Short mmCIF file of C-alpha atoms and ligand atoms in Angstrom, two decimals:
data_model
loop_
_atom_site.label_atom_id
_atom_site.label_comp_id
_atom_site.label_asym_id
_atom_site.label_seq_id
_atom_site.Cartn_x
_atom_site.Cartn_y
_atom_site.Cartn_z
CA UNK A 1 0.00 0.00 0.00
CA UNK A 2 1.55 3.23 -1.11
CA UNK A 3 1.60 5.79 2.23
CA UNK A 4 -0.53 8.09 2.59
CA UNK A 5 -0.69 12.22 1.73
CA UNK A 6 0.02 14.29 5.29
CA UNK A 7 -3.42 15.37 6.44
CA UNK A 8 -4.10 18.82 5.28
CA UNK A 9 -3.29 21.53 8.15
CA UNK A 10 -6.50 23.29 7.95
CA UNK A 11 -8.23 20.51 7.90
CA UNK A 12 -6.36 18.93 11.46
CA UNK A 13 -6.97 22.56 12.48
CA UNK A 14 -10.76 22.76 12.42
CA UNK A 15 -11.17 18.90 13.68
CA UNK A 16 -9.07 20.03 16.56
CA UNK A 17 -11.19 22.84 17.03
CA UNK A 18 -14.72 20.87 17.09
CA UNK A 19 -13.29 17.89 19.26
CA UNK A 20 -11.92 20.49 21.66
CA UNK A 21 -15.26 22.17 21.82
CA UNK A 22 -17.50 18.68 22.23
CA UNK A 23 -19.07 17.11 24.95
CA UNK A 24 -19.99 14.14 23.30
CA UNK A 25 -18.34 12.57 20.57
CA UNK A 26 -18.78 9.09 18.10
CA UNK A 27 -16.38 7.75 16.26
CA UNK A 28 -17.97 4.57 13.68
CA UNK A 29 -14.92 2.54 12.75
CA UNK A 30 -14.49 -0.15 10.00
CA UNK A 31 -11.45 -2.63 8.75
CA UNK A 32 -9.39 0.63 7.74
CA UNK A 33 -8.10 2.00 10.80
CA UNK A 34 -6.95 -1.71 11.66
CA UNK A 35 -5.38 -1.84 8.37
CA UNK A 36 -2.44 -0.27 9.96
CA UNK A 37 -2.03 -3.20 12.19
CA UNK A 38 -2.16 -5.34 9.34
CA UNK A 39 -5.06 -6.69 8.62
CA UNK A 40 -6.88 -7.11 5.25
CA UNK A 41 -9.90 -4.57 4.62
CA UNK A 42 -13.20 -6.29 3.29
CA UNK A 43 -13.08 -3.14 0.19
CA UNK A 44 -11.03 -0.38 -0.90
CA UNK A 45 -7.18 -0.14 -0.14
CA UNK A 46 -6.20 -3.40 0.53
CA UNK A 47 -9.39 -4.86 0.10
CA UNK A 48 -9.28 -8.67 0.17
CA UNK A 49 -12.60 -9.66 -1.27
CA UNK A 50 -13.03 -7.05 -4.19
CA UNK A 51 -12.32 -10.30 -6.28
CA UNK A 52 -15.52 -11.91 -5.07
CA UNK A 53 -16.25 -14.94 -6.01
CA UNK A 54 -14.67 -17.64 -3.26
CA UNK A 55 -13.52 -21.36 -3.93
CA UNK A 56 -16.66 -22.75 -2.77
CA UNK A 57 -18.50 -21.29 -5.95
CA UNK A 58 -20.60 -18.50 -3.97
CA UNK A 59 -19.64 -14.69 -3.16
CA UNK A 60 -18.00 -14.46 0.16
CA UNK A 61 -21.25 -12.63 1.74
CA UNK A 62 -22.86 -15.85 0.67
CA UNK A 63 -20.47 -18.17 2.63
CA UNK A 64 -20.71 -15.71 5.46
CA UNK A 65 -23.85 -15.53 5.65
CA UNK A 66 -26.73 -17.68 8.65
CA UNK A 67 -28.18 -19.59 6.12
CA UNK A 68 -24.73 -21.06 4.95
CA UNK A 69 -24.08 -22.03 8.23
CA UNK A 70 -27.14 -23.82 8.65
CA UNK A 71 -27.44 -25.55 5.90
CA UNK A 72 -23.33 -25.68 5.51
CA UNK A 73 -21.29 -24.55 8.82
CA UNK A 74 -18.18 -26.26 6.77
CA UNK A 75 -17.86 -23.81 4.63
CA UNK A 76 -18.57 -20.55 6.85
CA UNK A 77 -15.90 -21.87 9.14
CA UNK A 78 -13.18 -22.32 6.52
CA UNK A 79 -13.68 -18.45 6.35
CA UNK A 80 -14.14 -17.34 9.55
CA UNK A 81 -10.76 -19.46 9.88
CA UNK A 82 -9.29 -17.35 7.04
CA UNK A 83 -10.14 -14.24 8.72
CA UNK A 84 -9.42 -14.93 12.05
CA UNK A 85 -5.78 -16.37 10.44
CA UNK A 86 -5.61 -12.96 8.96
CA UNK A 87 -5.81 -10.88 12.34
CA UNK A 88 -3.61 -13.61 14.51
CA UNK A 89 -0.96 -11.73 16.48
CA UNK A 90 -2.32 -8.42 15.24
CA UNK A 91 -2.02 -5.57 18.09
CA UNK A 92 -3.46 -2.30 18.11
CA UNK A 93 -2.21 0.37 16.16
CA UNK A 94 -1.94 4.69 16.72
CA UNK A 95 -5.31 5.32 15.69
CA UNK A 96 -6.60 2.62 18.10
CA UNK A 97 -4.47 3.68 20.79
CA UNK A 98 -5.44 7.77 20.06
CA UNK A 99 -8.95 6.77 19.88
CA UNK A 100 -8.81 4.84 23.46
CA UNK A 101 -6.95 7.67 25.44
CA UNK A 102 -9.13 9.85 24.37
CA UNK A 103 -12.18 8.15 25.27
CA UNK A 104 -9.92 8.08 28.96
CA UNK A 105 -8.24 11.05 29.49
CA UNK A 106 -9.97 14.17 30.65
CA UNK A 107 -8.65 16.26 27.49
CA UNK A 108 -10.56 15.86 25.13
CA UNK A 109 -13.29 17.17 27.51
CA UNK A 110 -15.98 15.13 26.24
CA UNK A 111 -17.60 11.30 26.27
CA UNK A 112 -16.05 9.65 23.21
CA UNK A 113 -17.88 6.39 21.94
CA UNK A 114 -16.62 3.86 19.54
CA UNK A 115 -18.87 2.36 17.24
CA UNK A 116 -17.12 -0.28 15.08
CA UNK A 117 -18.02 -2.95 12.87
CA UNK A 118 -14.79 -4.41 13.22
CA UNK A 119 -14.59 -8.25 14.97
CA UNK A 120 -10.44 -7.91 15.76
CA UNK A 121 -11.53 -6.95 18.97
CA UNK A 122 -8.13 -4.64 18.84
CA UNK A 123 -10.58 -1.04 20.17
CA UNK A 124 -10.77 -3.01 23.12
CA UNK A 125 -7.44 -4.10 23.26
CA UNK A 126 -6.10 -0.47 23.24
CA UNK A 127 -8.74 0.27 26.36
CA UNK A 128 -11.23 1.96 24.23
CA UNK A 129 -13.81 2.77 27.62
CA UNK A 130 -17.18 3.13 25.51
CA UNK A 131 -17.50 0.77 23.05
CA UNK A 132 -20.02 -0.94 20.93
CA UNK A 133 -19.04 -3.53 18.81
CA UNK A 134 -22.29 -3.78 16.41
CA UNK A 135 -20.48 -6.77 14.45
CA UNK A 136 -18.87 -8.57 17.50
CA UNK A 137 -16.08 -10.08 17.81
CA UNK A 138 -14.57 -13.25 16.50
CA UNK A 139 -12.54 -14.55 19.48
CA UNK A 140 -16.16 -15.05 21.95
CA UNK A 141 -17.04 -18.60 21.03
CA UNK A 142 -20.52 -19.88 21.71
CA UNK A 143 -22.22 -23.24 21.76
CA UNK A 144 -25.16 -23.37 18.92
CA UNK A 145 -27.54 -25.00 21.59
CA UNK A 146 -26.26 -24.50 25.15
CA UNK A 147 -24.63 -21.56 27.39
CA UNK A 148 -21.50 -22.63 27.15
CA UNK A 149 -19.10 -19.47 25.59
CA UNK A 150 -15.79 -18.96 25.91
CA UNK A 151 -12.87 -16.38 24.75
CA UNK A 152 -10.06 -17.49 23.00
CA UNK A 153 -6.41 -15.83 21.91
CA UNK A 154 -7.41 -17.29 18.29
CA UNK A 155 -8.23 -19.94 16.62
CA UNK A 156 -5.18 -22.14 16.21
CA UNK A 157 -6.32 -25.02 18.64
CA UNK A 158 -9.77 -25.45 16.62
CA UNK A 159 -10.27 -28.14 14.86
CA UNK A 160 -12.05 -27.62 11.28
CA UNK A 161 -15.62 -27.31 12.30
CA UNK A 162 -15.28 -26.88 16.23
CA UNK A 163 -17.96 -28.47 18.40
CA UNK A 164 -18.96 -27.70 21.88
CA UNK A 165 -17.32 -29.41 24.92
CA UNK A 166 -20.14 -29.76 27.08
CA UNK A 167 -23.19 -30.90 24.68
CA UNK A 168 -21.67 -31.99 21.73
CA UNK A 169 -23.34 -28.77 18.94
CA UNK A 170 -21.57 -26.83 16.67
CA UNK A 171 -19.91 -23.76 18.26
CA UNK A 172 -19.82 -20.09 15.99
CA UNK A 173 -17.62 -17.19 16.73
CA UNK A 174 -20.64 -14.06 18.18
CA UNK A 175 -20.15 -12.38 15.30
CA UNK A 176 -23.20 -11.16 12.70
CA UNK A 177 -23.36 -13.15 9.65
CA UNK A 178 -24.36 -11.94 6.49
CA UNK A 179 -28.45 -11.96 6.94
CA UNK A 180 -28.29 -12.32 10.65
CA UNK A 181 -29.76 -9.55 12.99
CA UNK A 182 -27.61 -7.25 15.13
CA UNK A 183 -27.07 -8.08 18.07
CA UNK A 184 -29.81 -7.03 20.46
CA UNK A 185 -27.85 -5.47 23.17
CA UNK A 186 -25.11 -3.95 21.36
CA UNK A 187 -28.17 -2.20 19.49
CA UNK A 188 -29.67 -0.84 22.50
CA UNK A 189 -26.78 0.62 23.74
CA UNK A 190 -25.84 2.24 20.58
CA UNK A 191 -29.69 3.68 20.28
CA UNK A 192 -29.43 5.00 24.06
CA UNK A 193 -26.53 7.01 23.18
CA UNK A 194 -27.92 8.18 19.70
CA UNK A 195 -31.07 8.86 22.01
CA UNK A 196 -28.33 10.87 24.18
CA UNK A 197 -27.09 12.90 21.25
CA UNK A 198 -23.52 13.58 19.73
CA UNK A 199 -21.97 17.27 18.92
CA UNK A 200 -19.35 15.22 16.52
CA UNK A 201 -19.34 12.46 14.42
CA UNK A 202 -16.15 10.89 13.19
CA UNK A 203 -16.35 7.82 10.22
CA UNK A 204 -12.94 6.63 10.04
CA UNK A 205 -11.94 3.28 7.53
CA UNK A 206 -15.23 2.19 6.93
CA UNK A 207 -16.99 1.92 3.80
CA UNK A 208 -20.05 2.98 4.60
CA UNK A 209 -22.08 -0.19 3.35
CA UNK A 210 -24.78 -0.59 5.89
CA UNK A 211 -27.49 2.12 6.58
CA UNK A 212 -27.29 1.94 10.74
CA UNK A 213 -23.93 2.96 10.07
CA UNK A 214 -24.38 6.14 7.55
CA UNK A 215 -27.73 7.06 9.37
CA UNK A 216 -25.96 8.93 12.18
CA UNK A 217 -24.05 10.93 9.77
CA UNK A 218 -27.42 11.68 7.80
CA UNK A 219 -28.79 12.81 11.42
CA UNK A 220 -26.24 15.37 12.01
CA UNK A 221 -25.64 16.64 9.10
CA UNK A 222 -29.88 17.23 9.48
CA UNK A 223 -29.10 18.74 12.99
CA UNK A 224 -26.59 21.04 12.23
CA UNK A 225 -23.96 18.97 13.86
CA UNK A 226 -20.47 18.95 12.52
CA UNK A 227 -19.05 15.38 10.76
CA UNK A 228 -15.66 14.65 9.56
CA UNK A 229 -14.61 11.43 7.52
CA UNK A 230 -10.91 9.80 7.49
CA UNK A 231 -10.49 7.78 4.24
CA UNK A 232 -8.15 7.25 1.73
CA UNK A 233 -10.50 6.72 -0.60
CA UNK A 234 -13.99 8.32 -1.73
CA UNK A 235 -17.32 6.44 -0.06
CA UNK A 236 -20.91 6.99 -0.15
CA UNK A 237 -20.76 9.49 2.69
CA UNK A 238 -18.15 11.81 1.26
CA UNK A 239 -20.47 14.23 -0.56
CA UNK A 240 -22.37 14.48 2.90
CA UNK A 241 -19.73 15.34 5.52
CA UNK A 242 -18.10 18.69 6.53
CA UNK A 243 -14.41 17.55 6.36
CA UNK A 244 -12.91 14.66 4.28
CA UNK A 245 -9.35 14.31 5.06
CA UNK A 246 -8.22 11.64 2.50
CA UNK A 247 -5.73 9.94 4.75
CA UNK A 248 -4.67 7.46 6.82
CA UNK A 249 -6.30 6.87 10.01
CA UNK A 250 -3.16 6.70 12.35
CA UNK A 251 -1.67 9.88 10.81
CA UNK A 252 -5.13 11.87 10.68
CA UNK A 253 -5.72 11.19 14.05
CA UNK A 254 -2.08 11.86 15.41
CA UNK A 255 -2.08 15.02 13.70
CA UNK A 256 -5.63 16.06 15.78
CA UNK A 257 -3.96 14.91 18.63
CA UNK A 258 -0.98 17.15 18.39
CA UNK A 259 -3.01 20.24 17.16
CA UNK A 260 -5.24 19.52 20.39
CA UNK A 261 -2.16 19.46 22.51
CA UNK A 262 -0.72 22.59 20.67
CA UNK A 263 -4.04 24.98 21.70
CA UNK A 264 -4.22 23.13 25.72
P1 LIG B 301 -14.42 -2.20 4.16
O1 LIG B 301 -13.32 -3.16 3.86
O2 LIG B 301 -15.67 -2.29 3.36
O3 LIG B 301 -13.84 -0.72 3.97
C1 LIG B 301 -12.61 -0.34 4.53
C2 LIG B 301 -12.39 1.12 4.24
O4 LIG B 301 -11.19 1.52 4.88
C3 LIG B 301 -12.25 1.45 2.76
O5 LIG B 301 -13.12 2.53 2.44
C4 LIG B 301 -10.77 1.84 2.62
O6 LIG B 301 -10.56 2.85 1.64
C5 LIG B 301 -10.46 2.37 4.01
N1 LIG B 301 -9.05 2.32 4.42
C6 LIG B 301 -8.06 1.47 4.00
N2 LIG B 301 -6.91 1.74 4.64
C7 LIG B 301 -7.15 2.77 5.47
C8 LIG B 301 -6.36 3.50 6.42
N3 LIG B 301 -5.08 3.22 6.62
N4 LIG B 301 -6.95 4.51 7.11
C9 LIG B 301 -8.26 4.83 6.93
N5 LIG B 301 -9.05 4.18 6.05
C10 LIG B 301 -8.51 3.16 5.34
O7 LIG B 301 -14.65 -2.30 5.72
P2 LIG B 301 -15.92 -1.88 6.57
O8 LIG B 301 -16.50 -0.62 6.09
O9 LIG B 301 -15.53 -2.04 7.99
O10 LIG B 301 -16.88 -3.06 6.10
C11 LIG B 301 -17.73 -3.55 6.86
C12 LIG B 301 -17.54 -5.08 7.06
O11 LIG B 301 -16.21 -5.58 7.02
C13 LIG B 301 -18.01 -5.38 8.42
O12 LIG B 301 -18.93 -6.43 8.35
C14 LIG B 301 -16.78 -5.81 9.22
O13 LIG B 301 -17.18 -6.68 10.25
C15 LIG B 301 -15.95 -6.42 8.19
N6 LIG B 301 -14.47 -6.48 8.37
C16 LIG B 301 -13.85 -6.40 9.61
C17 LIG B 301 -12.44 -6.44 9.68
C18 LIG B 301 -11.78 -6.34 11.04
O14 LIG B 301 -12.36 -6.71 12.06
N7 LIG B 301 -10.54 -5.80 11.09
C19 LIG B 301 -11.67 -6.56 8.55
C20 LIG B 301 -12.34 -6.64 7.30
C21 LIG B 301 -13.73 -6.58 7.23
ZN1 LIG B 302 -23.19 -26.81 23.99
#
């Protein structure tokens, strides 16, 4: 991947100036600001299925997807194995670790939640405090028919198609599948702090491919409220925002961070 422009100084400046200013802020995340860690994105730079079409003779939503792994949990779990392979020994990165001091420190003054779709788990592993992780996360295990669930490192134990210790049924990673609902409580927390309102919205490395996701930029923009996308590339939402710094995530938000140390 070729690196990135430097983030545009006005740009930084004005970001600085609305995060300073906020009391509450959201930041939606997708596979982009762990690209820096190195792991694949789904589309876009580094995108690992923009080729489709997988060796099992169905798109890769398809093979991901709850009614594959009903009628076929053989072949979702040869991918989920590929992607979990793909994040093994990954560790957080600066935009991850940015993103979680801010969300601890006192400067920034405000409440700063994490919305991510990613399932690398690696928000939480920088100590991200307020976190919803709409997509889950692939190293909580649970059993198919019983309570057992368990967390694992990753996946290297597993055999193939991994079944559950204590009553014999398939175990799956809790992570949505293609087709599957959200999950419920990671949805009600997310609509109690939309309830709550946000003074800035952030959409950093995602692609913008699912509506619950551009929806909070669409409210506000309506609102008034300011919105500010780090991307490389060009997405669905970057007519709509404010600022579009077409960068990296690591270097975008390292450059806030200084600017918002500069004017302490
Ligand atoms: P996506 O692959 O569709 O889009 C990634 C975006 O990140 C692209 O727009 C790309 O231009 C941008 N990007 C690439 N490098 C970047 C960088 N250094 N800084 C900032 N942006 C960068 O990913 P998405 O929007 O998260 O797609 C949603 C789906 O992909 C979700 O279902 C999610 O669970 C899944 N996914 C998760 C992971 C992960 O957990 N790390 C990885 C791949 C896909
Ligand atoms: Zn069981």
């Amino acid at each position: 991947m070729s690196p990135s422009p430097p983030p545009p100084p006005d740009l930084v400046r004005q970001t600085a100036a609305w995060v300073a200013g906020a009391r509450r802020i959201l930041c939606i995340t997708g596979a982009g600001v762990s690209a820096e860690s190195g792991l694949p994105t789904y589309r876009g730079v580094g995108g690992i299925y923009d080729d489709v079409e997988t060796d099992d003779d169905m798109p890769i939503e398809e093979a991901l997807s709850g009614p594959v792994f009903r009628e076929q949990p053989e072949v979702t779990w040869k991918y989920l194995l590929q992607i979990e392979q793909a994040c093994r020994g990954a560790v957080p990165n600066l935009a991850h670790a940015i993103l979680a001091r801010w969300s601890a420190e006192a400067w920034p003054p405000a409440e700063l939640w994490v919305l991510t779709q990613n399932v690398d788990g690696l928000h939480s592993a920088a100590g991200s405090r307020h976190l919803i992780e709409i997509h889950g996360d692939l190293h909580r295990l649970r059993c198919t028919q019983c309570d057992w669930r368990a967390r694992v490192d990753d996946y290297r134990r597993l055999p193939a198609l991994p079944h559950c210790q204590d009553c014999g049924a398939l175990l799956r990673p809790e992570v949505v599948l293609f087709e599957e609902m959200l999950p419920p409580a990671a949805t009600q927390e997310f609509a109690t702090q939309l309830h709550r309102g946000f003074d800035l919205i952030f959409s950093i490395g995602t692609s913008s491919q699912f509506p619950y996701i551009v929806q909070p930029v669409l409210v506000a923009k309506q609102q008034g409220q300011p919105t500010v996308e780090i991307n490389p590339h060009e997405t669905v939402i970057s007519s709509l925002v404010d600022v579009r710094i077409p960068c990296s995530a690591g270097a975008t938000l390292e450059a806030i961070d200084s600017a918002l140390v500069a004017s302490r």
